[in-house]
mmCIF file of C-alpha atoms in Angstrom:
data_model
loop_
_atom_site.group_PDB
_atom_site.id
_atom_site.type_symbol
_atom_site.label_atom_id
_atom_site.label_comp_id
_atom_site.label_asym_id
_atom_site.label_seq_id
_atom_site.Cartn_x
_atom_site.Cartn_y
_atom_site.Cartn_z
ATOM 1 C CA MET Q 1325 -0.168 0.115 0.016
ATOM 2 C CA THR Q 1326 1.190 3.515 -0.902
ATOM 3 C CA THR Q 1327 1.913 5.814 1.983
ATOM 4 C CA VAL Q 1328 0.247 9.596 0.860
ATOM 5 C CA ILE Q 1329 2.386 11.857 2.017
ATOM 6 C CA ARG Q 1330 0.989 15.673 2.630
ATOM 7 C CA SER Q 1331 2.677 18.588 4.074
ATOM 8 C CA VAL Q 1332 1.538 21.862 6.184
ATOM 9 C CA TRP Q 1333 3.019 25.522 6.637
ATOM 10 C CA TRP Q 1334 3.755 26.950 9.955
ATOM 11 C CA ALA Q 1335 6.148 29.685 10.939
ATOM 12 C CA ALA Q 1336 8.211 30.631 13.637
ATOM 13 C CA THR Q 1337 10.221 34.038 14.971
ATOM 14 C CA ILE Q 1338 13.670 34.123 15.547
ATOM 15 C CA PRO Q 1339 14.338 36.283 18.775
ATOM 16 C CA GLY Q 1340 16.961 38.856 18.386
ATOM 17 C CA HIS Q 1341 16.040 39.667 14.634
ATOM 18 C CA GLU Q 1342 14.646 42.689 13.290
ATOM 19 C CA ALA Q 1343 11.478 42.469 10.826
ATOM 20 C CA PRO Q 1344 11.155 41.524 8.087
ATOM 21 C CA PHE Q 1345 14.443 39.226 9.069
ATOM 22 C CA ASP Q 1346 12.906 37.530 12.055
ATOM 23 C CA THR Q 1347 10.626 34.448 10.752
ATOM 24 C CA ALA Q 1348 11.308 31.383 9.495
ATOM 25 C CA HIS Q 1349 8.936 29.770 7.148
ATOM 26 C CA LEU Q 1350 8.436 25.838 7.884
ATOM 27 C CA ARG Q 1351 6.951 23.063 5.889
ATOM 28 C CA VAL Q 1352 6.253 19.955 7.601
ATOM 29 C CA TYR Q 1353 5.896 16.716 5.702
ATOM 30 C CA TYR Q 1354 3.840 13.700 7.367
ATOM 31 C CA PRO Q 1355 2.187 10.331 6.506
ATOM 32 C CA ALA Q 1356 -1.451 11.168 6.000
ATOM 33 C CA ARG Q 1357 -4.806 9.334 5.923
ATOM 34 C CA PRO Q 1358 -7.012 10.477 3.226
ATOM 35 C CA ASP Q 1359 -11.076 10.199 4.517
ATOM 36 C CA GLY Q 1360 -12.653 11.707 1.523
ATOM 37 C CA SER Q 1361 -14.340 14.410 4.070
ATOM 38 C CA ASP Q 1362 -15.991 17.628 3.099
ATOM 39 C CA ARG Q 1363 -13.567 19.363 5.176
ATOM 40 C CA GLU Q 1364 -10.557 17.490 3.240
ATOM 41 C CA ARG Q 1365 -12.089 18.360 0.134
ATOM 42 C CA LEU Q 1366 -12.447 22.136 1.081
ATOM 43 C CA SER Q 1367 -9.460 22.840 2.834
ATOM 44 C CA GLY Q 1368 -6.857 20.684 0.871
ATOM 45 C CA VAL Q 1369 -5.628 19.536 4.242
ATOM 46 C CA MET Q 1370 -5.424 15.642 4.908
ATOM 47 C CA ALA Q 1371 -5.516 13.938 8.330
ATOM 48 C CA ALA Q 1372 -2.851 12.760 9.749
ATOM 49 C CA ASP Q 1373 -2.154 8.993 10.027
ATOM 50 C CA ALA Q 1374 -2.229 8.508 13.661
ATOM 51 C CA ASP Q 1375 -1.206 4.832 13.707
ATOM 52 C CA GLY Q 1376 2.341 6.046 13.501
ATOM 53 C CA ALA Q 1377 1.932 8.309 16.095
ATOM 54 C CA PRO Q 1378 4.078 9.713 17.866
ATOM 55 C CA TYR Q 1379 6.302 10.389 14.741
ATOM 56 C CA PRO Q 1380 9.959 11.117 15.260
ATOM 57 C CA VAL Q 1381 11.263 14.248 13.791
ATOM 58 C CA ALA Q 1382 13.639 15.272 11.330
ATOM 59 C CA VAL Q 1383 14.768 18.986 10.802
ATOM 60 C CA ILE Q 1384 16.326 19.482 7.055
ATOM 61 C CA VAL Q 1385 18.710 22.551 7.772
ATOM 62 C CA SER Q 1386 19.796 24.167 4.297
ATOM 63 C CA GLY Q 1387 22.785 25.133 2.942
ATOM 64 C CA VAL Q 1388 22.915 28.953 2.003
ATOM 65 C CA ASN Q 1389 20.643 30.203 -0.655
ATOM 66 C CA VAL Q 1390 19.495 27.059 -1.254
ATOM 67 C CA GLY Q 1391 15.275 27.120 -0.919
ATOM 68 C CA GLN Q 1392 13.585 24.772 1.123
ATOM 69 C CA GLU Q 1393 11.710 23.383 -2.009
ATOM 70 C CA ALA Q 1394 14.863 21.728 -2.896
ATOM 71 C CA TYR Q 1395 14.752 19.546 -0.300
ATOM 72 C CA ARG Q 1396 11.229 18.716 -0.812
ATOM 73 C CA TRP Q 1397 12.348 15.225 -2.551
ATOM 74 C CA LEU Q 1398 14.033 14.152 0.747
ATOM 75 C CA ALA Q 1399 11.329 15.220 3.399
ATOM 76 C CA VAL Q 1400 8.763 12.889 1.392
ATOM 77 C CA ARG Q 1401 11.043 9.980 1.460
ATOM 78 C CA LEU Q 1402 11.771 10.756 4.994
ATOM 79 C CA ALA Q 1403 7.833 11.121 6.013
ATOM 80 C CA GLU Q 1404 7.614 7.819 3.918
ATOM 81 C CA GLN Q 1405 9.875 5.882 6.487
ATOM 82 C CA GLY Q 1406 7.771 7.240 9.149
ATOM 83 C CA ILE Q 1407 9.683 10.519 10.161
ATOM 84 C CA VAL Q 1408 8.165 13.517 9.942
ATOM 85 C CA ALA Q 1409 10.391 15.949 8.751
ATOM 86 C CA VAL Q 1410 10.489 19.735 8.575
ATOM 87 C CA THR Q 1411 12.026 22.293 5.943
ATOM 88 C CA TYR Q 1412 12.487 26.026 6.668
ATOM 89 C CA ASP Q 1413 13.345 28.776 4.770
ATOM 90 C CA TRP Q 1414 14.658 32.146 6.596
ATOM 91 C CA VAL Q 1415 15.787 35.007 4.846
ATOM 92 C CA GLY Q 1416 18.076 36.933 6.832
ATOM 93 C CA THR Q 1417 21.434 38.339 6.986
ATOM 94 C CA LEU Q 1418 24.866 36.406 5.356
ATOM 95 C CA PHE Q 1419 28.400 37.312 5.542
ATOM 96 C CA GLY Q 1420 29.250 40.839 4.529
ATOM 97 C CA GLY Q 1421 25.953 42.525 5.144
ATOM 98 C CA LEU Q 1422 24.173 40.271 2.382
ATOM 99 C CA HIS Q 1423 20.790 38.493 3.009
ATOM 100 C CA GLY Q 1424 19.499 35.859 1.739
ATOM 101 C CA ILE Q 1425 18.457 32.200 2.540
ATOM 102 C CA THR Q 1426 20.343 31.242 5.844
ATOM 103 C CA PRO Q 1427 20.556 28.219 8.476
ATOM 104 C CA GLY Q 1428 21.657 31.090 10.514
ATOM 105 C CA VAL Q 1429 25.000 31.923 11.904
ATOM 106 C CA ASP Q 1430 25.516 33.510 15.113
ATOM 107 C CA LEU Q 1431 29.301 34.696 14.117
ATOM 108 C CA ASP Q 1432 30.462 35.415 17.740
ATOM 109 C CA ALA Q 1433 29.690 32.190 18.931
ATOM 110 C CA ALA Q 1434 32.147 30.748 16.222
ATOM 111 C CA ARG Q 1435 34.741 32.943 17.442
ATOM 112 C CA PRO Q 1436 37.500 31.604 19.833
ATOM 113 C CA GLU Q 1437 35.968 33.131 22.702
ATOM 114 C CA GLY Q 1438 32.508 31.813 21.736
ATOM 115 C CA TYR Q 1439 32.831 28.742 20.775
ATOM 116 C CA GLY Q 1440 31.349 25.837 22.186
ATOM 117 C CA THR Q 1441 29.391 28.151 24.848
ATOM 118 C CA ARG Q 1442 25.714 28.203 22.476
ATOM 119 C CA PRO Q 1443 24.654 27.104 19.373
ATOM 120 C CA THR Q 1444 26.428 28.641 16.353
ATOM 121 C CA THR Q 1445 22.868 28.759 14.717
ATOM 122 C CA PRO Q 1446 19.847 30.161 16.716
ATOM 123 C CA SER Q 1447 17.169 28.863 14.483
ATOM 124 C CA LEU Q 1448 16.921 25.467 15.970
ATOM 125 C CA ARG Q 1449 15.221 26.457 19.168
ATOM 126 C CA PRO Q 1450 12.621 28.783 17.645
ATOM 127 C CA VAL Q 1451 11.943 25.905 14.975
ATOM 128 C CA LEU Q 1452 11.204 23.359 17.960
ATOM 129 C CA ASP Q 1453 9.171 25.815 19.908
ATOM 130 C CA ALA Q 1454 6.941 26.231 16.932
ATOM 131 C CA LEU Q 1455 6.239 22.564 16.066
ATOM 132 C CA ALA Q 1456 5.543 22.105 19.603
ATOM 133 C CA ALA Q 1457 2.909 24.704 19.053
ATOM 134 C CA MET Q 1458 1.438 23.616 15.895
ATOM 135 C CA THR Q 1459 -2.266 23.420 15.496
ATOM 136 C CA GLY Q 1460 -3.507 21.041 12.744
ATOM 137 C CA PRO Q 1461 -3.140 17.977 11.652
ATOM 138 C CA VAL Q 1462 0.021 17.029 13.448
ATOM 139 C CA ALA Q 1463 -0.646 18.542 16.402
ATOM 140 C CA GLY Q 1464 -0.171 16.277 19.408
ATOM 141 C CA LEU Q 1465 1.523 13.431 17.070
ATOM 142 C CA LEU Q 1466 5.070 14.463 17.198
ATOM 143 C CA ASP Q 1467 7.545 12.800 19.193
ATOM 144 C CA LEU Q 1468 9.688 16.306 20.031
ATOM 145 C CA ASN Q 1469 12.011 13.973 22.167
ATOM 146 C CA LYS Q 1470 13.417 12.406 19.371
ATOM 147 C CA VAL Q 1471 14.606 14.909 17.019
ATOM 148 C CA ALA Q 1472 17.521 14.465 13.908
ATOM 149 C CA LEU Q 1473 19.013 17.255 12.177
ATOM 150 C CA ILE Q 1474 20.109 16.854 8.765
ATOM 151 C CA GLY Q 1475 22.358 19.382 7.352
ATOM 152 C CA HIS Q 1476 23.781 20.439 3.771
ATOM 153 C CA SER Q 1477 26.814 22.347 3.440
ATOM 154 C CA ALA Q 1478 26.847 25.380 5.833
ATOM 155 C CA GLY Q 1479 23.657 23.852 7.184
ATOM 156 C CA GLY Q 1480 25.554 20.877 8.249
ATOM 157 C CA THR Q 1481 28.075 23.092 9.807
ATOM 158 C CA VAL Q 1482 25.866 24.567 11.991
ATOM 159 C CA ALA Q 1483 24.232 21.395 13.017
ATOM 160 C CA LEU Q 1484 27.343 19.737 14.150
ATOM 161 C CA GLN Q 1485 28.115 22.849 16.128
ATOM 162 C CA SER Q 1486 25.007 23.194 18.025
ATOM 163 C CA ALA Q 1487 23.472 19.954 18.426
ATOM 164 C CA ARG Q 1488 24.407 19.184 22.084
ATOM 165 C CA PHE Q 1489 22.761 22.817 23.058
ATOM 166 C CA VAL Q 1490 19.483 21.486 21.863
ATOM 167 C CA PRO Q 1491 19.040 18.437 24.025
ATOM 168 C CA GLU Q 1492 16.104 17.085 22.097
ATOM 169 C CA VAL Q 1493 18.612 16.517 19.064
ATOM 170 C CA LYS Q 1494 19.290 12.246 19.012
ATOM 171 C CA ALA Q 1495 20.955 12.267 15.962
ATOM 172 C CA VAL Q 1496 23.037 14.443 13.433
ATOM 173 C CA ALA Q 1497 23.494 13.670 9.672
ATOM 174 C CA THR Q 1498 25.031 16.256 7.140
ATOM 175 C CA TYR Q 1499 26.286 16.159 3.539
ATOM 176 C CA GLY Q 1500 28.907 18.102 2.210
ATOM 177 C CA ALA Q 1501 29.819 19.690 5.594
ATOM 178 C CA HIS Q 1502 32.601 19.723 8.061
ATOM 179 C CA THR Q 1503 33.828 21.971 11.051
ATOM 180 C CA MET Q 1504 36.787 23.440 9.676
ATOM 181 C CA VAL Q 1505 36.483 27.118 10.714
ATOM 182 C CA ALA Q 1506 37.093 30.283 8.641
ATOM 183 C CA THR Q 1507 40.472 32.303 9.554
ATOM 184 C CA MET Q 1508 38.371 35.527 9.524
ATOM 185 C CA LEU Q 1509 37.023 34.441 12.854
ATOM 186 C CA GLY Q 1510 40.091 34.423 14.401
ATOM 187 C CA TRP Q 1511 41.155 31.147 14.012
ATOM 188 C CA PRO Q 1512 44.548 29.758 12.686
ATOM 189 C CA ALA Q 1513 44.360 28.190 9.244
ATOM 190 C CA GLY Q 1514 42.900 25.073 9.106
ATOM 191 C CA THR Q 1515 41.590 24.700 12.499
ATOM 192 C CA VAL Q 1516 38.948 21.964 12.702
ATOM 193 C CA LEU Q 1517 36.620 22.679 15.697
ATOM 194 C CA PRO Q 1518 35.401 19.671 17.869
ATOM 195 C CA ALA Q 1519 31.921 19.142 17.097
ATOM 196 C CA GLN Q 1520 29.170 19.878 19.536
ATOM 197 C CA ALA Q 1521 27.233 16.580 19.583
ATOM 198 C CA ASP Q 1522 26.292 14.355 22.290
ATOM 199 C CA CYS Q 1523 24.667 12.060 19.798
ATOM 200 C CA PRO Q 1524 25.472 9.648 17.116
ATOM 201 C CA VAL Q 1525 26.611 11.355 14.049
ATOM 202 C CA LEU Q 1526 26.877 10.548 10.184
ATOM 203 C CA LEU Q 1527 28.699 12.332 7.824
ATOM 204 C CA VAL Q 1528 27.884 11.989 4.065
ATOM 205 C CA ALA Q 1529 30.449 13.101 1.127
ATOM 206 C CA GLY Q 1530 30.395 12.757 -2.573
ATOM 207 C CA THR Q 1531 33.481 11.858 -4.110
ATOM 208 C CA ASN Q 1532 32.932 14.598 -6.764
ATOM 209 C CA ASP Q 1533 32.444 17.667 -4.461
ATOM 210 C CA GLY Q 1534 33.797 20.940 -5.984
ATOM 211 C CA VAL Q 1535 32.369 23.378 -3.370
ATOM 212 C CA ILE Q 1536 34.334 22.123 -0.706
ATOM 213 C CA ASN Q 1537 37.796 22.898 -2.365
ATOM 214 C CA GLY Q 1538 36.565 26.074 -4.222
ATOM 215 C CA SER Q 1539 36.108 27.520 -0.655
ATOM 216 C CA ALA Q 1540 39.978 26.454 0.682
ATOM 217 C CA ASP Q 1541 41.140 30.070 0.780
ATOM 218 C CA ARG Q 1542 38.238 30.847 3.610
ATOM 219 C CA TYR Q 1543 40.127 28.978 5.778
ATOM 220 C CA GLY Q 1544 43.671 29.762 4.855
ATOM 221 C CA GLU Q 1545 44.443 26.783 3.149
ATOM 222 C CA ASP Q 1546 45.856 25.743 -0.629
ATOM 223 C CA ALA Q 1547 43.017 23.871 -2.655
ATOM 224 C CA ALA Q 1548 45.966 21.583 -4.045
ATOM 225 C CA THR Q 1549 47.915 20.547 -0.752
ATOM 226 C CA ARG Q 1550 44.994 20.626 1.749
ATOM 227 C CA ARG Q 1551 43.509 17.377 3.481
ATOM 228 C CA ASP Q 1552 40.100 17.005 2.830
ATOM 229 C CA PRO Q 1553 38.359 18.632 5.568
ATOM 230 C CA ILE Q 1554 35.319 16.313 6.128
ATOM 231 C CA SER Q 1555 38.015 13.603 6.456
ATOM 232 C CA ARG Q 1556 39.709 15.494 9.336
ATOM 233 C CA THR Q 1557 36.125 16.605 10.649
ATOM 234 C CA PHE Q 1558 35.758 12.601 11.232
ATOM 235 C CA ASP Q 1559 38.848 12.137 12.625
ATOM 236 C CA GLU Q 1560 39.717 15.201 14.622
ATOM 237 C CA ALA Q 1561 36.158 16.481 15.702
ATOM 238 C CA LEU Q 1562 34.305 13.477 16.329
ATOM 239 C CA PRO Q 1563 34.842 11.190 19.593
ATOM 240 C CA ASP Q 1564 34.652 7.391 19.427
ATOM 241 C CA ARG Q 1565 31.266 6.147 19.464
ATOM 242 C CA GLY Q 1566 31.311 2.018 19.272
ATOM 243 C CA GLY Q 1567 30.971 2.540 15.632
ATOM 244 C CA ASP Q 1568 27.873 4.803 15.818
ATOM 245 C CA ASN Q 1569 29.636 7.607 14.311
ATOM 246 C CA ALA Q 1570 30.096 7.133 10.504
ATOM 247 C CA LEU Q 1571 31.933 8.548 7.358
ATOM 248 C CA VAL Q 1572 30.225 7.528 4.357
ATOM 249 C CA ARG Q 1573 31.466 8.502 0.496
ATOM 250 C CA LEU Q 1574 28.776 8.507 -2.286
ATOM 251 C CA ALA Q 1575 30.737 7.563 -5.430
ATOM 252 C CA GLY Q 1576 30.439 10.191 -8.390
ATOM 253 C CA ALA Q 1577 28.279 12.619 -6.454
ATOM 254 C CA ASN Q 1578 28.749 16.089 -6.226
ATOM 255 C CA HIS Q 1579 27.968 19.023 -3.414
ATOM 256 C CA PHE Q 1580 24.786 19.446 -4.606
ATOM 257 C CA ALA Q 1581 23.526 15.709 -4.627
ATOM 258 C CA ILE Q 1582 21.017 16.449 -2.218
ATOM 259 C CA VAL Q 1583 19.341 19.179 -4.218
ATOM 260 C CA HIS Q 1584 16.768 18.246 -6.463
ATOM 261 C CA PRO Q 1585 16.419 20.402 -8.698
ATOM 262 C CA VAL Q 1586 19.432 22.380 -8.489
ATOM 263 C CA ASP Q 1587 18.781 26.273 -8.829
ATOM 264 C CA HIS Q 1588 21.551 27.561 -10.717
ATOM 265 C CA THR Q 1589 20.556 31.204 -10.175
ATOM 266 C CA ALA Q 1590 21.466 31.340 -6.742
ATOM 267 C CA ALA Q 1591 23.906 29.737 -4.405
ATOM 268 C CA ARG Q 1592 27.105 28.191 -5.523
ATOM 269 C CA ALA Q 1593 26.540 25.242 -7.879
ATOM 270 C CA PHE Q 1594 28.962 27.250 -10.592
ATOM 271 C CA LEU Q 1595 31.835 25.779 -8.138
ATOM 272 C CA ASP Q 1596 30.617 21.945 -8.336
ATOM 273 C CA GLN Q 1597 31.947 19.188 -10.083
ATOM 274 C CA PRO Q 1598 30.010 17.399 -12.619
ATOM 275 C CA ALA Q 1599 28.393 13.909 -11.248
ATOM 276 C CA ASP Q 1600 29.583 10.625 -12.151
ATOM 277 C CA GLY Q 1601 26.523 8.228 -12.859
ATOM 278 C CA ASP Q 1602 22.758 8.832 -12.289
ATOM 279 C CA PRO Q 1603 21.988 12.014 -10.035
ATOM 280 C CA ALA Q 1604 18.928 10.203 -9.478
ATOM 281 C CA ALA Q 1605 20.801 6.804 -7.864
ATOM 282 C CA HIS Q 1606 22.685 9.531 -5.968
ATOM 283 C CA ARG Q 1607 19.627 10.656 -4.192
ATOM 284 C CA GLU Q 1608 17.975 7.137 -4.002
ATOM 285 C CA LEU Q 1609 21.021 5.833 -1.952
ATOM 286 C CA LEU Q 1610 21.096 8.994 -0.033
ATOM 287 C CA ALA Q 1611 17.823 9.326 1.268
ATOM 288 C CA ASP Q 1612 18.220 5.456 1.977
ATOM 289 C CA LEU Q 1613 21.121 6.206 4.316
ATOM 290 C CA LEU Q 1614 19.739 9.207 5.954
ATOM 291 C CA GLY Q 1615 16.304 7.635 6.868
ATOM 292 C CA THR Q 1616 18.116 4.085 7.871
ATOM 293 C CA PHE Q 1617 20.601 6.247 10.112
ATOM 294 C CA CYS Q 1618 17.438 8.218 11.637
ATOM 295 C CA ARG Q 1619 15.216 5.500 12.494
ATOM 296 C CA MET Q 1620 18.356 3.621 14.217
ATOM 297 C CA HIS Q 1621 19.175 6.078 16.551
ATOM 298 C CA LEU Q 1622 15.311 8.005 16.938
ATOM 299 C CA THR Q 1623 13.426 4.899 16.969
ATOM 300 C CA GLY Q 1624 15.831 1.729 17.948
ATOM 301 C CA ASP Q 1625 14.231 -0.289 14.967
ATOM 302 C CA GLN Q 1626 15.923 -3.266 14.919
ATOM 303 C CA ALA Q 1627 15.585 -4.117 11.393
ATOM 304 C CA SER Q 1628 17.480 -0.561 10.565
ATOM 305 C CA TYR Q 1629 20.442 -1.892 11.824
ATOM 306 C CA THR Q 1630 20.122 -4.980 9.359
ATOM 307 C CA GLU Q 1631 19.546 -2.304 6.419
ATOM 308 C CA TRP Q 1632 22.344 -0.319 7.532
ATOM 309 C CA ASP Q 1633 24.867 -2.931 7.010
ATOM 310 C CA LYS Q 1634 23.279 -3.759 3.633
ATOM 311 C CA LEU Q 1635 23.600 -0.093 2.664
ATOM 312 C CA ALA Q 1636 27.431 -0.332 3.697
ATOM 313 C CA GLY Q 1637 28.100 -2.938 0.753
ATOM 314 C CA HIS Q 1638 25.934 -0.640 -1.655
ATOM 315 C CA ASP Q 1639 27.684 -0.368 -5.063
ATOM 316 C CA GLY Q 1640 26.984 3.502 -4.670
ATOM 317 C CA VAL Q 1641 29.138 3.676 -1.543
ATOM 318 C CA ALA Q 1642 32.817 4.284 -2.517
ATOM 319 C CA SER Q 1643 33.888 4.247 1.467
ATOM 320 C CA ILE Q 1644 32.770 3.792 4.816
ATOM 321 C CA GLN Q 1645 34.428 4.185 8.334
ATOM 322 C CA ARG Q 1646 33.098 3.822 11.430
ATOM 323 C CA ARG Q 1647 34.033 5.010 14.988
#
C-alpha cells in the first residue's frame, strides 16, 4: 500500500532579529490518511495517519541560498519511512551584510572566545518550539524528544556545532559539511573545531564535491595540498562512539547531490564538479542512508540496523568508516 505524504505550513519567529528578517517559514511533511470528508475536500488538508504516532522528527537545515523546495524530495522520502520531516526558509543576514536564505550563523558564537558556549545557529530552538505549538493535522502526534538534524553544507556545519545545546536532538546527519572554521573569525588556518554533538553523527560526502575545495582560501588553505576537511572532521572533531559515528562517501556524487532540482540562479553550484553516474541514483541511496540512520537512532528499530549493514555494501558507497 502506498503511503500518502502531505504537508502543512507554519512559521517561527527568530528572537533577536529585526523584522522582516526575523521569521522562518516551515513546511512539515507527514504520513496522511485521506478520509474523503468535506473538510478535506474544501481545505486541501488531510488528516495525519495517527497509527504511526508519535512520530520522530527530522529537521532539514539548508545550505546558504538553497530554498527549502530543493529538499522536498528528501522530506517526502523521510516521511515515507515514518519520520516527520521539517524544512524551513529563513531569509536573514549573510556574510558581508548581504541577505539571503540562511541556516542562521551566530558569528560571535563561532569565534575563539564564544565557541562551545552556545549554538552557532539561533534557528533550531525557535523551530522546535514552533513545532510544539502547531495546530492542525500533526498537533499532538510528534515526538519532539526524538529529533534528528539533517544539514547540507553550511546547514550541516551549524548542526554539528549546535546539536548538544538542543537536548531533543538524538542524531545528526550531514551532507557536504565539516567543522573547519574560517580564519576571518580569528582562528589559525586549517583549524577543525570539535563537534558539539552528544549523539551519533553521520557525515556523508560525494567523491565529486567541487564546492568544498573551491572554498579552501576561506580557511587559509591551498586547495591543491590540503587534506579533505570532511575526513579531518571525522578524525579530529568526533569522538569514538563504538561505531555509531560514520563517514560515508558516495561514488560520483557532487556537493549538490542532496538538492533537486538544482537552482543555478542562486547559491554556488557553479563551483561544483559534474556528477559521475545518475544523480537520481545518488539521491535514492542518500535517502536510504539518511532515513535508516535516523530510524536506528531515533526509534531503535532493529530492522534498520540490518538495512544499514546492507547499505554499507551498496555499489554506490565508495567507502565507509565507523568509530
